[in-house]
Coordinates of C-alpha atoms in Angstrom, one line a residue:
Chain A
M30 CA 0.0 0.0 0.0
H31 CA 1.3 3.3 -0.9
T32 CA 0.0 6.1 1.2
G33 CA 0.7 9.8 1.2
T34 CA -1.7 10.7 -1.5
T35 CA -4.2 13.5 -1.0
N36 CA -7.1 11.7 0.5
Q37 CA -5.1 9.6 2.9
V38 CA -3.3 10.2 6.1
A39 CA 0.5 9.8 6.0
N40 CA 0.5 6.9 8.4
P41 CA -2.6 4.7 8.6
N42 CA -1.3 3.3 11.9
T43 CA -2.3 6.5 13.6
V44 CA -6.0 6.3 12.8
V45 CA -6.7 2.6 12.4
W46 CA -7.5 2.0 16.1
N47 CA -10.2 4.6 16.1
S48 CA -12.6 2.7 13.8
P49 CA -15.5 0.9 15.5
G50 CA -14.9 -2.0 13.1
I51 CA -11.5 -2.6 14.7
W52 CA -12.9 -2.5 18.2
I53 CA -15.6 -5.0 17.3
T54 CA -13.1 -7.2 15.5
Y55 CA -10.8 -7.1 18.5
L56 CA -13.6 -8.0 20.9
L57 CA -14.8 -10.8 18.7
T58 CA -11.3 -12.2 18.3
T59 CA -10.7 -12.2 22.0
G60 CA -14.0 -13.7 22.7
F61 CA -13.5 -16.4 20.1
M62 CA -10.1 -17.2 21.5
H63 CA -11.7 -17.5 24.9
L64 CA -14.4 -19.8 23.6
I65 CA -11.8 -22.1 22.0
L66 CA -9.8 -22.3 25.2
L67 CA -13.0 -23.0 27.1
S68 CA -14.0 -25.8 24.8
M69 CA -10.8 -27.7 25.5
P70 CA -11.8 -30.4 28.0
W71 CA -8.5 -30.5 29.8
F72 CA -8.7 -26.8 30.9
T73 CA -10.9 -25.9 33.8
T74 CA -12.9 -22.7 33.5
S75 CA -10.5 -20.9 35.8
V76 CA -7.5 -22.0 33.8
S77 CA -9.1 -21.1 30.5
W78 CA -9.9 -17.6 31.8
T79 CA -6.4 -17.0 33.1
L80 CA -5.0 -18.4 29.8
T81 CA -7.3 -16.0 27.9
N82 CA -5.9 -13.1 30.0
V83 CA -2.3 -14.2 29.5
L84 CA -2.6 -14.7 25.8
H85 CA -4.4 -11.5 25.4
G86 CA -1.9 -9.6 27.5
V87 CA 1.1 -11.1 25.8
C88 CA -0.3 -10.5 22.3
M89 CA -1.2 -6.9 23.2
Y90 CA 2.3 -6.4 24.5
F91 CA 3.9 -7.8 21.4
F92 CA 1.7 -6.0 18.9
L93 CA 1.3 -2.7 20.6
H94 CA 4.5 -2.3 22.6
T95 CA 7.2 -4.3 20.8
I96 CA 6.7 -3.9 17.1
K97 CA 7.9 -0.5 15.9
G98 CA 7.5 1.4 12.7
T99 CA 4.8 1.0 10.2
P100 CA 4.2 -1.6 7.4
F101 CA 3.0 1.1 5.0
E102 CA 5.2 3.0 2.6
T103 CA 4.8 6.4 4.2
S104 CA 6.1 9.7 3.0
D105 CA 7.1 10.9 6.4
Q106 CA 10.8 10.0 6.0
G107 CA 10.9 7.4 8.8
K108 CA 9.3 9.5 11.5
Y109 CA 7.7 6.5 13.1
R110 CA 10.6 4.2 12.6
Y111 CA 11.4 4.1 16.4
S112 CA 7.9 4.4 17.7
T113 CA 5.9 1.5 19.0
H114 CA 2.5 1.0 17.6
W115 CA 0.9 2.3 20.8
E116 CA 2.9 5.5 20.6
Q117 CA 1.8 6.0 17.0
I118 CA -1.9 5.9 17.9
D119 CA -3.4 9.3 17.2
S120 CA 0.1 10.6 16.5
G121 CA 0.9 10.4 20.2
T122 CA -2.1 12.3 21.6
Q123 CA -2.9 10.9 25.1
F124 CA -6.3 9.8 26.4
T125 CA -8.1 9.6 23.1
A126 CA -11.1 7.3 22.7
A127 CA -8.9 4.6 21.2
R128 CA -6.4 4.8 24.0
K129 CA -9.1 4.8 26.6
F130 CA -10.8 1.8 25.1
F131 CA -7.6 -0.3 24.8
M132 CA -6.6 0.6 28.3
T133 CA -9.9 -0.4 29.7
T134 CA -10.2 -3.8 28.0
P135 CA -7.2 -5.4 29.8
I136 CA -8.6 -4.3 33.2
V137 CA -12.0 -5.6 32.4
L138 CA -10.5 -8.9 31.3
Y139 CA -8.4 -9.0 34.5
I140 CA -11.5 -8.5 36.7
L141 CA -13.3 -11.1 34.8
A142 CA -10.4 -13.5 35.0
S143 CA -10.1 -12.9 38.7
F144 CA -13.8 -13.6 39.2
Y145 CA -13.8 -16.8 37.2
S146 CA -10.6 -18.1 38.8
M147 CA -12.3 -17.6 42.2
Y148 CA -9.6 -15.3 43.5
D149 CA -7.0 -18.1 43.7
F150 CA -3.6 -16.9 44.7
T151 CA -1.6 -18.5 41.8
H152 CA -4.1 -17.1 39.3
F153 CA -3.9 -13.8 41.0
V154 CA -0.1 -13.6 40.6
V155 CA -0.2 -14.6 36.9
N156 CA -3.1 -12.3 36.0
T157 CA -1.6 -9.3 37.8
L158 CA 1.8 -9.7 36.1
V159 CA 0.1 -9.9 32.7
L160 CA -2.0 -6.9 33.6
L161 CA 1.0 -4.9 34.4
L162 CA 2.6 -6.0 31.2
S163 CA -0.2 -4.5 29.2
L164 CA -1.0 -1.5 31.4
L165 CA 2.3 0.0 32.4
P166 CA 3.6 0.6 28.8
K167 CA 0.4 2.4 28.1
L168 CA 0.9 5.1 30.7
P169 CA 1.5 8.6 29.3
Q170 CA 4.5 8.9 31.7
L171 CA 6.2 6.0 29.8
H172 CA 5.5 7.4 26.3
G173 CA 8.7 7.1 24.3
V174 CA 10.6 5.8 27.3
R175 CA 12.8 2.7 26.8
I176 CA 13.7 1.3 30.2
F177 CA 17.4 0.2 30.1
G178 CA 17.3 0.9 26.4
I179 CA 15.3 -2.3 25.8
N180 CA 13.7 -2.3 22.3
K181 CA 15.3 1.1 21.7
Y182 CA 16.1 0.6 18.0
Chain B
M19 CA -6.4 -28.2 40.5
D20 CA -6.1 -31.9 40.2
Q21 CA -9.6 -32.8 39.4
P22 CA -11.4 -30.8 36.9
H23 CA -14.9 -30.1 38.2
K24 CA -17.8 -28.2 36.9
W25 CA -17.7 -24.4 37.4
V26 CA -20.8 -23.2 39.2
L27 CA -21.8 -19.5 39.2
A28 CA -23.0 -19.7 42.8
E29 CA -19.7 -21.1 43.9
A30 CA -17.9 -18.3 42.2
I31 CA -20.1 -15.7 43.8
H32 CA -19.5 -17.3 47.1
S33 CA -15.8 -17.2 46.6
M34 CA -16.1 -13.5 45.9
Y35 CA -17.2 -13.0 49.5
Q36 CA -14.2 -14.9 50.7
A37 CA -11.8 -13.2 48.4
P38 CA -8.6 -11.9 50.0
L39 CA -8.7 -8.2 50.9
Y40 CA -5.6 -7.2 48.8
H41 CA -7.4 -8.6 45.7
L42 CA -10.5 -6.6 46.3
I43 CA -8.6 -3.4 47.0
L44 CA -6.7 -3.9 43.8
E45 CA -9.9 -4.4 41.9
V46 CA -11.5 -1.4 43.4
L47 CA -8.4 0.7 42.5
L48 CA -8.6 -0.7 38.9
V49 CA -12.3 0.3 38.6
I50 CA -11.4 3.8 39.9
W51 CA -8.6 3.9 37.3
I52 CA -11.1 3.0 34.5
L53 CA -13.5 5.8 35.7
R54 CA -10.6 8.3 35.8
L55 CA -9.5 7.2 32.4
L56 CA -12.9 7.7 30.9
F57 CA -13.2 11.2 32.3
S58 CA -9.6 12.3 31.6
K59 CA -9.1 14.9 28.9
S60 CA -7.0 14.1 25.9
Y61 CA -3.8 16.1 25.3
R62 CA -0.9 16.1 22.9
I63 CA 2.2 14.8 24.6
Q64 CA 4.3 17.3 22.7
D65 CA 2.4 20.2 24.4
R66 CA 3.2 19.0 27.9
V67 CA 6.9 19.9 28.1
P68 CA 6.9 22.3 31.0
L69 CA 9.4 25.1 30.8
T70 CA 9.5 27.5 33.7
K71 CA 9.9 31.2 33.1
S72 CA 13.5 31.2 34.3
E73 CA 14.4 28.3 32.1
K74 CA 13.0 30.2 29.1
E75 CA 15.0 33.2 30.0
A76 CA 18.2 31.2 30.4
L77 CA 17.7 29.7 27.0
V78 CA 17.2 33.1 25.4
L79 CA 20.4 34.4 27.2
D80 CA 22.4 31.3 26.2
W81 CA 21.7 31.8 22.5
T82 CA 24.3 33.8 20.6
P83 CA 23.5 34.1 17.0
E84 CA 26.1 33.0 14.6
P85 CA 27.2 35.6 12.0
L86 CA 25.8 35.0 8.6
V87 CA 29.2 35.1 7.2
P88 CA 32.1 33.8 9.3
P89 CA 35.0 36.2 9.9
L90 CA 37.1 36.6 6.8
D91 CA 40.4 35.8 8.3
K92 CA 39.2 32.4 9.4
T93 CA 37.7 31.4 6.0
L94 CA 40.8 32.5 4.3
S95 CA 43.2 30.5 6.5
E96 CA 41.1 27.4 6.3
A97 CA 40.7 27.5 2.6
V98 CA 43.2 26.4 0.0
P99 CA 45.3 29.3 -0.9
Y100 CA 43.5 30.1 -4.1
R101 CA 45.2 31.7 -7.1
A102 CA 43.5 34.1 -9.3
V103 CA 43.4 33.3 -13.0
N104 CA 42.8 36.0 -15.5
G105 CA 41.6 35.4 -19.0
Q106 CA 41.4 32.2 -21.0
P107 CA 43.8 29.4 -19.9
G108 CA 45.4 28.3 -23.1
K109 CA 49.0 27.4 -23.6
N110 CA 49.8 30.3 -21.3
V111 CA 47.8 31.4 -18.4
E112 CA 47.8 34.6 -16.3
V113 CA 48.0 33.5 -12.6
D114 CA 48.1 36.2 -10.0
G115 CA 49.1 38.8 -12.5
R116 CA 52.0 36.7 -14.0
L117 CA 51.8 35.1 -17.4
C118 CA 52.9 31.5 -16.8
L119 CA 53.4 28.5 -19.0
N120 CA 50.3 26.4 -18.4
M121 CA 51.0 22.8 -17.4
A122 CA 48.0 22.4 -15.2
S123 CA 45.1 22.4 -17.6
L124 CA 44.2 19.1 -19.3
N125 CA 44.1 20.9 -22.7
F126 CA 46.1 18.2 -24.5
L127 CA 45.4 19.2 -28.1
G128 CA 45.7 22.9 -27.4
L129 CA 42.1 23.4 -28.6
L130 CA 41.2 25.9 -25.8
G131 CA 40.8 29.2 -27.5
N132 CA 41.1 27.7 -31.0
L133 CA 39.8 30.3 -33.5
R134 CA 37.9 27.8 -35.7
I135 CA 36.0 26.4 -32.7
E136 CA 35.3 29.9 -31.4
K137 CA 33.9 31.0 -34.8
Q138 CA 31.6 27.9 -35.0
A139 CA 30.4 28.4 -31.5
T140 CA 29.6 32.0 -32.1
Q141 CA 27.6 31.2 -35.1
S142 CA 25.8 28.5 -33.2
I143 CA 24.9 31.0 -30.4
K144 CA 23.4 33.3 -33.1
K145 CA 21.4 30.5 -34.4
Y146 CA 20.2 28.6 -31.2
G147 CA 20.9 31.0 -28.3
V148 CA 22.9 30.0 -25.3
G149 CA 20.9 27.3 -23.6
S150 CA 18.7 24.4 -24.7
C151 CA 16.2 25.1 -21.9
G152 CA 15.3 21.6 -21.1
P153 CA 16.3 18.0 -20.7
R154 CA 16.8 16.0 -23.9
A155 CA 13.5 14.2 -23.7
F156 CA 11.6 17.4 -22.7
Y157 CA 12.0 19.9 -25.6
G158 CA 15.8 20.1 -25.0
T159 CA 17.0 18.2 -28.1
V160 CA 18.4 20.4 -30.9
D161 CA 19.6 19.0 -34.2
V162 CA 23.3 19.5 -33.2
H163 CA 22.9 17.1 -30.3
V164 CA 21.8 14.3 -32.6
E165 CA 24.5 15.3 -35.1
L166 CA 27.2 15.2 -32.4
E167 CA 26.0 11.8 -31.2
E168 CA 26.2 10.5 -34.7
K169 CA 29.5 12.0 -35.3
L170 CA 31.0 10.7 -32.1
A171 CA 29.6 7.2 -32.8
K172 CA 31.1 7.3 -36.3
F173 CA 34.4 8.7 -35.1
I174 CA 34.8 6.1 -32.3
K175 CA 33.4 3.4 -34.7
S176 CA 30.7 2.2 -32.3
E177 CA 27.0 1.8 -33.0
R178 CA 25.6 4.5 -30.9
A179 CA 26.7 7.4 -28.7
I180 CA 24.8 9.4 -26.1
I181 CA 25.9 12.8 -24.8
Y182 CA 25.6 14.2 -21.3
S183 CA 25.8 17.8 -20.4
Y184 CA 28.5 17.3 -17.8
G185 CA 31.5 15.0 -18.1
F186 CA 31.4 14.0 -14.5
A187 CA 27.8 12.9 -14.8
S188 CA 28.2 10.7 -17.7
I189 CA 30.1 7.8 -16.0
A190 CA 28.4 8.6 -12.7
S191 CA 25.0 8.0 -14.4
A192 CA 26.0 5.3 -16.7
I193 CA 27.2 2.8 -14.0
P194 CA 24.0 3.0 -11.9
A195 CA 21.9 2.8 -15.1
Y196 CA 23.0 -0.9 -15.5
A197 CA 24.3 -2.0 -12.1
K198 CA 21.8 -2.3 -9.4
R199 CA 21.5 -3.6 -5.9
G200 CA 22.7 -7.2 -5.8
D201 CA 25.0 -6.9 -8.7
I202 CA 28.8 -7.1 -8.4
I203 CA 31.2 -4.5 -9.7
F204 CA 35.0 -5.2 -9.9
A205 CA 36.7 -1.8 -9.9
D206 CA 40.2 -0.6 -9.8
E207 CA 41.1 1.0 -6.5
G208 CA 42.6 3.9 -8.4
V209 CA 39.4 5.0 -10.2
C210 CA 38.6 8.7 -10.3
F211 CA 36.0 10.4 -8.1
A212 CA 33.3 10.3 -10.8
I213 CA 33.5 6.6 -11.0
Q214 CA 33.5 6.3 -7.3
K215 CA 30.2 8.3 -7.2
G216 CA 28.7 6.1 -9.9
L217 CA 29.7 2.9 -8.0
Q218 CA 28.2 4.4 -4.8
A219 CA 24.9 5.3 -6.6
S220 CA 24.6 1.8 -8.1
R221 CA 24.3 0.2 -4.6
S222 CA 25.9 -2.9 -5.9
K223 CA 28.5 -4.9 -4.1
I224 CA 31.8 -3.4 -5.1
V225 CA 35.0 -5.4 -5.2
Y226 CA 38.1 -3.3 -5.5
F227 CA 41.3 -4.8 -7.0
K228 CA 44.8 -3.4 -6.6
H229 CA 45.6 -0.6 -9.0
N230 CA 46.3 -2.1 -12.4
D231 CA 47.0 -5.5 -10.9
M232 CA 45.5 -8.0 -13.3
R233 CA 46.6 -10.9 -11.2
D234 CA 44.7 -9.6 -8.2
L235 CA 41.6 -9.0 -10.4
E236 CA 41.7 -12.5 -11.7
E237 CA 42.0 -13.9 -8.2
K238 CA 38.9 -12.0 -7.2
L239 CA 37.1 -13.1 -10.3
K240 CA 38.0 -16.7 -9.6
H241 CA 36.8 -16.3 -6.0
Q242 CA 33.5 -15.0 -7.3
E243 CA 33.3 -17.9 -9.7
Q244 CA 33.6 -20.3 -6.9
L245 CA 30.9 -18.5 -4.9
D246 CA 28.7 -18.6 -8.0
K247 CA 29.1 -22.3 -8.4
K248 CA 27.9 -22.8 -4.8
D249 CA 24.9 -20.7 -5.3
S250 CA 24.1 -20.9 -9.0
K251 CA 20.5 -19.7 -8.5
K252 CA 21.7 -16.4 -7.2
A253 CA 24.5 -16.2 -9.7
S254 CA 22.0 -16.5 -12.6
V255 CA 20.4 -13.2 -11.6
T256 CA 23.6 -11.4 -10.6
R257 CA 25.1 -9.1 -13.2
K258 CA 28.9 -8.6 -13.0
F259 CA 30.8 -5.6 -14.2
M260 CA 34.4 -4.5 -14.4
V261 CA 35.0 -0.7 -14.3
V262 CA 38.4 0.7 -15.3
E263 CA 39.8 3.9 -16.6
G264 CA 41.6 4.0 -20.0
L265 CA 44.2 6.5 -18.7
Y266 CA 44.0 6.9 -15.0
M267 CA 43.3 10.4 -13.7
N268 CA 44.9 9.5 -10.4
S269 CA 48.1 7.8 -11.6
G270 CA 48.6 8.5 -15.3
Q271 CA 48.8 4.8 -16.0
I272 CA 46.9 3.0 -18.7
C273 CA 44.8 -0.1 -18.1
D274 CA 45.8 -3.5 -19.5
L275 CA 42.9 -3.7 -21.9
P276 CA 43.9 -7.0 -23.7
K277 CA 44.1 -8.8 -20.5
L278 CA 40.8 -7.2 -19.3
V279 CA 39.1 -8.3 -22.5
E280 CA 40.5 -11.8 -22.0
L281 CA 39.2 -11.9 -18.4
K282 CA 35.9 -10.5 -19.6
Y283 CA 35.2 -13.4 -21.9
K284 CA 36.7 -16.0 -19.5
Y285 CA 34.7 -15.0 -16.5
K286 CA 31.7 -13.5 -18.3
V287 CA 31.8 -10.0 -16.9
R288 CA 30.7 -6.9 -18.6
L289 CA 33.5 -4.3 -19.2
F290 CA 33.1 -0.5 -18.8
V291 CA 36.0 1.7 -19.7
E292 CA 36.1 5.3 -18.6
E293 CA 38.1 7.3 -21.2
S294 CA 37.8 10.9 -20.0
L295 CA 41.6 11.4 -20.3
S296 CA 42.4 8.8 -22.9
F297 CA 39.9 10.0 -25.5
G298 CA 41.7 12.4 -27.9
V299 CA 45.0 11.3 -26.4
L300 CA 45.7 7.6 -26.9
G301 CA 45.5 5.8 -30.2
E302 CA 46.6 6.8 -33.7
H303 CA 43.5 8.9 -34.2
G304 CA 42.7 9.7 -30.6
R305 CA 40.0 7.1 -30.3
G306 CA 41.3 6.1 -27.0
I307 CA 42.6 3.0 -25.3
T308 CA 40.8 0.5 -27.7
E309 CA 42.7 2.0 -30.7
H310 CA 45.9 2.1 -28.7
F311 CA 45.7 -1.7 -28.2
N312 CA 44.1 -2.3 -31.6
I313 CA 41.1 -3.9 -30.0
P314 CA 37.8 -3.7 -31.8
I315 CA 35.5 -1.4 -29.8
G316 CA 32.8 -4.1 -29.8
K317 CA 34.8 -6.1 -27.2
V318 CA 34.2 -3.4 -24.7
D319 CA 30.6 -3.2 -23.5
M320 CA 30.6 0.5 -22.9
I321 CA 33.0 3.4 -23.2
S322 CA 32.4 6.6 -21.4
G323 CA 34.4 9.8 -22.1
S324 CA 34.5 13.5 -21.6
L325 CA 34.4 16.3 -24.1
E326 CA 36.0 18.6 -21.5
Y327 CA 39.7 17.7 -21.7
A328 CA 41.1 17.1 -25.2
L329 CA 38.1 18.4 -27.0
A330 CA 38.0 21.6 -25.0
S331 CA 34.2 21.8 -24.9
S332 CA 31.9 20.7 -22.1
G333 CA 29.9 17.6 -21.4
G334 CA 30.5 13.9 -21.7
F335 CA 29.4 10.9 -23.7
C336 CA 29.0 7.1 -23.7
C337 CA 29.5 4.8 -26.6
G338 CA 28.6 1.2 -27.3
R339 CA 26.0 -1.1 -28.9
A340 CA 22.7 0.7 -29.7
Y341 CA 20.6 -1.4 -27.3
V342 CA 23.1 -0.9 -24.5
I343 CA 23.4 2.9 -25.0
D344 CA 19.7 3.6 -25.6
H345 CA 18.9 2.1 -22.2
Q346 CA 20.5 5.2 -20.8
R347 CA 18.0 7.5 -22.5
L348 CA 15.5 6.5 -19.9
S349 CA 17.7 5.2 -17.1
G350 CA 20.8 7.5 -17.1
Q351 CA 19.9 10.0 -14.3
G352 CA 22.2 12.7 -15.6
Y353 CA 20.7 12.4 -19.1
V354 CA 17.1 12.3 -18.0
F355 CA 17.1 14.9 -15.2
S356 CA 19.5 17.5 -16.5
A357 CA 19.1 20.2 -19.1
S358 CA 20.9 19.1 -22.3
L359 CA 24.2 20.4 -23.5
P360 CA 24.0 24.0 -24.7
P361 CA 23.9 23.7 -28.5
F362 CA 26.9 25.9 -29.0
L363 CA 29.0 23.6 -26.9
A364 CA 27.8 20.7 -29.0
T365 CA 28.9 22.6 -32.1
A366 CA 32.2 23.4 -30.5
A367 CA 32.8 19.7 -29.7
M368 CA 31.9 18.7 -33.3
E369 CA 34.4 21.2 -34.6
A370 CA 37.0 20.0 -32.2
L371 CA 36.3 16.5 -33.4
D372 CA 36.8 17.6 -37.0
I373 CA 40.0 19.3 -36.2
M374 CA 41.3 16.2 -34.4
H375 CA 40.2 14.0 -37.3
E376 CA 41.9 16.2 -39.9
N377 CA 45.2 16.6 -38.0
A378 CA 46.1 13.1 -36.9
D379 CA 49.7 14.3 -36.6
M380 CA 48.7 16.2 -33.5
L381 CA 48.3 13.0 -31.6
K382 CA 51.7 11.7 -32.6
E383 CA 53.2 15.0 -31.6
L384 CA 51.3 14.9 -28.3
K385 CA 52.7 11.5 -27.5
Y386 CA 56.2 12.7 -28.5
K387 CA 55.9 15.7 -26.2
G388 CA 54.5 13.6 -23.3
R389 CA 57.4 11.2 -23.7
K390 CA 59.9 14.0 -24.0
M391 CA 58.7 15.8 -20.9
Q392 CA 58.8 12.5 -18.9
Q393 CA 62.3 11.9 -20.0
L394 CA 63.3 15.4 -19.1
L395 CA 61.8 15.0 -15.6
N396 CA 63.2 11.5 -15.0
G397 CA 65.8 11.2 -12.4
I398 CA 65.1 14.3 -10.4
P399 CA 66.3 13.5 -6.9
G400 CA 63.6 13.2 -4.4
I401 CA 60.9 13.0 -7.0
E402 CA 59.3 9.9 -8.5
L403 CA 57.6 10.1 -11.9
V404 CA 54.5 8.0 -12.2
G405 CA 52.7 7.5 -15.5
Y406 CA 52.5 5.6 -18.8
P407 CA 55.5 6.8 -20.9
D408 CA 53.4 8.1 -23.8
S409 CA 50.9 9.8 -21.6
P410 CA 50.8 13.6 -21.7
A411 CA 49.4 13.6 -18.2
F412 CA 51.6 12.1 -15.5
H413 CA 52.2 12.5 -11.8
L414 CA 55.2 13.7 -9.7
R415 CA 55.3 12.1 -6.3
R416 CA 57.7 12.4 -3.4
K417 CA 60.1 9.5 -3.7
D418 CA 60.4 8.8 0.1
P419 CA 57.1 9.6 1.5
V420 CA 57.1 10.8 5.1
S421 CA 53.5 11.6 5.9
F422 CA 50.5 12.8 3.8
K423 CA 50.6 16.3 5.3
E424 CA 54.4 16.7 4.9
D425 CA 54.4 15.3 1.4
L426 CA 51.7 17.6 0.4
Q427 CA 53.6 20.6 1.8
F428 CA 56.7 19.4 0.0
L429 CA 54.9 19.3 -3.3
Q430 CA 53.1 22.6 -2.6
D431 CA 56.5 24.2 -2.1
I432 CA 57.6 23.0 -5.5
V433 CA 54.4 24.3 -7.1
N434 CA 54.9 27.7 -5.4
K435 CA 58.5 27.9 -6.5
C436 CA 57.6 27.1 -10.1
S437 CA 54.9 29.7 -10.2
K438 CA 57.5 32.3 -9.2
N439 CA 59.4 31.2 -12.3
D440 CA 56.4 31.5 -14.5
L441 CA 55.4 27.9 -14.7
C442 CA 51.9 27.0 -13.7
L443 CA 51.6 23.6 -12.0
T444 CA 48.9 22.2 -9.7
I445 CA 48.6 19.5 -7.2
A446 CA 46.1 16.8 -8.3
G447 CA 43.0 17.6 -6.3
R448 CA 41.5 15.0 -4.1
L449 CA 38.7 15.2 -1.6
K450 CA 40.6 13.5 1.2
D451 CA 37.7 12.7 3.4
E452 CA 35.3 11.6 0.6
E453 CA 37.4 9.6 -1.7
L454 CA 37.8 5.9 -1.4
N455 CA 41.6 5.5 -1.1
S456 CA 42.4 8.2 1.4
N457 CA 46.0 7.3 1.7
W458 CA 46.6 7.6 -2.0
P459 CA 49.9 9.6 -2.2
P460 CA 49.6 13.3 -3.1
S461 CA 51.1 14.3 -6.4
I462 CA 51.6 17.1 -8.9
R463 CA 49.8 16.3 -12.1
V464 CA 51.7 17.6 -15.1
A465 CA 49.8 18.1 -18.3
V466 CA 51.6 18.6 -21.6
T467 CA 50.0 20.4 -24.5
V468 CA 50.9 20.0 -28.2
K469 CA 51.2 23.8 -28.3
I470 CA 54.2 23.8 -26.0
S471 CA 57.4 23.8 -27.9
D472 CA 60.5 21.6 -27.2
E473 CA 62.4 24.6 -25.8
E474 CA 59.6 25.5 -23.5
L475 CA 59.4 21.9 -22.3
E476 CA 63.1 22.0 -21.5
R477 CA 62.8 25.3 -19.7
A478 CA 59.8 23.9 -17.7
A479 CA 61.8 20.8 -16.8
N480 CA 64.7 23.0 -15.6
I481 CA 62.4 25.1 -13.5
I482 CA 60.9 22.0 -11.8
R483 CA 64.4 20.5 -11.3
D484 CA 65.6 23.8 -9.7
A485 CA 62.4 23.9 -7.5
T486 CA 63.0 20.5 -6.0
V487 CA 66.5 21.3 -4.8

């Protein structure tokens, strides 16, 4: 895809997460993944919920906070080369609708997972760690920060 | 949990009442966090860089504007000590108010200021005006361009020629027109700056071989052949080129064309020869290195030359098979994206070509003068003469090099002393930080013109000899 023509934004990554279609797709995918895990007979309900949370958290971390740059051929001379996907959303504007939505979903999933795992301690530890993994990098205070230079380039 | 059991909602709700306190507190905090999140206002992170008033003032105070033009003394001291040239540099040139014998310009056939050429050029200006006002493919083609191309092709006995408006740009555009990323170019390490730029622009893999060392080149070709055998699939889509100069700008040596042609067919490599200096110098009629070695021009895939040295005009050209050369009309960047050669310069080049064609004796004389000057300069203590014996352009280097800086100063002193005795020489210019071989020894490039008489050659040799003492 070649962008940068008159009727398109320079970097589609900045606007793609605003569309309701993406939100619904995301919710459906997560729900579908959960249903698959739930349907496996050797997982109890608690385990499948925790697994859903873990998979969701890890995927979110990988796709939003590890991968940098954009797959599109943009005309911005590599401005987003070193920005993670999360940092590119809405060109870095904080607390927009998309950001609020994707910050809320991990918390809701965490609360659900906690409920369905019956507040078991092991599940609590795993779920909380995963929650931190997907929540902390989203904080505005950590925008553009690379702790210990991890994933800097 | 060892035994999977059915999950019951009531049980889960029951466990909620028994949930540990820390867990509940955390969840309540998270719910508050969501609520805060929903009601927080959006802002651009770029706008939230707080600067206090004192910080702002400190920044303003810190800033001292740089002058638009740096102080004159500094620029003068850092720059090369330039010499002012007045008038047209021909056989003699007025440098800093003194009329000197010119052995710095590469005006081999003495065609600078030739009256016949000047007359043709003047007529051409009256007919076409001074500029062509556009690239060749965009209203910039004038009949003299086509004529010059035909004439050049006919003269050099190749199928097709293409002219560029700048000599430097012709080889620098021609190489990247054919060689692309993933291709391999074997180039001499002594190639001139224009070729280096062309190699760089091609983004190919460049393999440099030792200057004029055919054995080294063959070794590298053999090595590549072995690599190709290992990965024949990749080799089938890799183009291979050799790039050499006919008469090297940086060393005054000529390339070993017969051996290169032999290697070309043996290892299936395409051969490009840059003839900026050798065109109008080598060979019986000035056709360059191919004529010098009596090799049919078809054995070389492309020849690139300049109209700026022997022909005393401006621009450059490439010669070769029609389907090879015509490729440049859409892919030679310097051809496509540059205004074409001013028509009067094309006329001047044509006239120069005619003069060269009519007076083939000039070339014999040029070789004789080059040889004579080299013999005269041979054996000067402390100086080493580098160059092909028949070449009118050759280099004087320091025999026992100390360091680059000191050698340069040593040569500069010679040049300065010579200019006091009305002989104009120059150090071969190199961009030390940008050129490939940064420890290439500094040298004085002596250029002989047919117009310089034998007595003047002897006088010049004596001046140089005296200057080195």
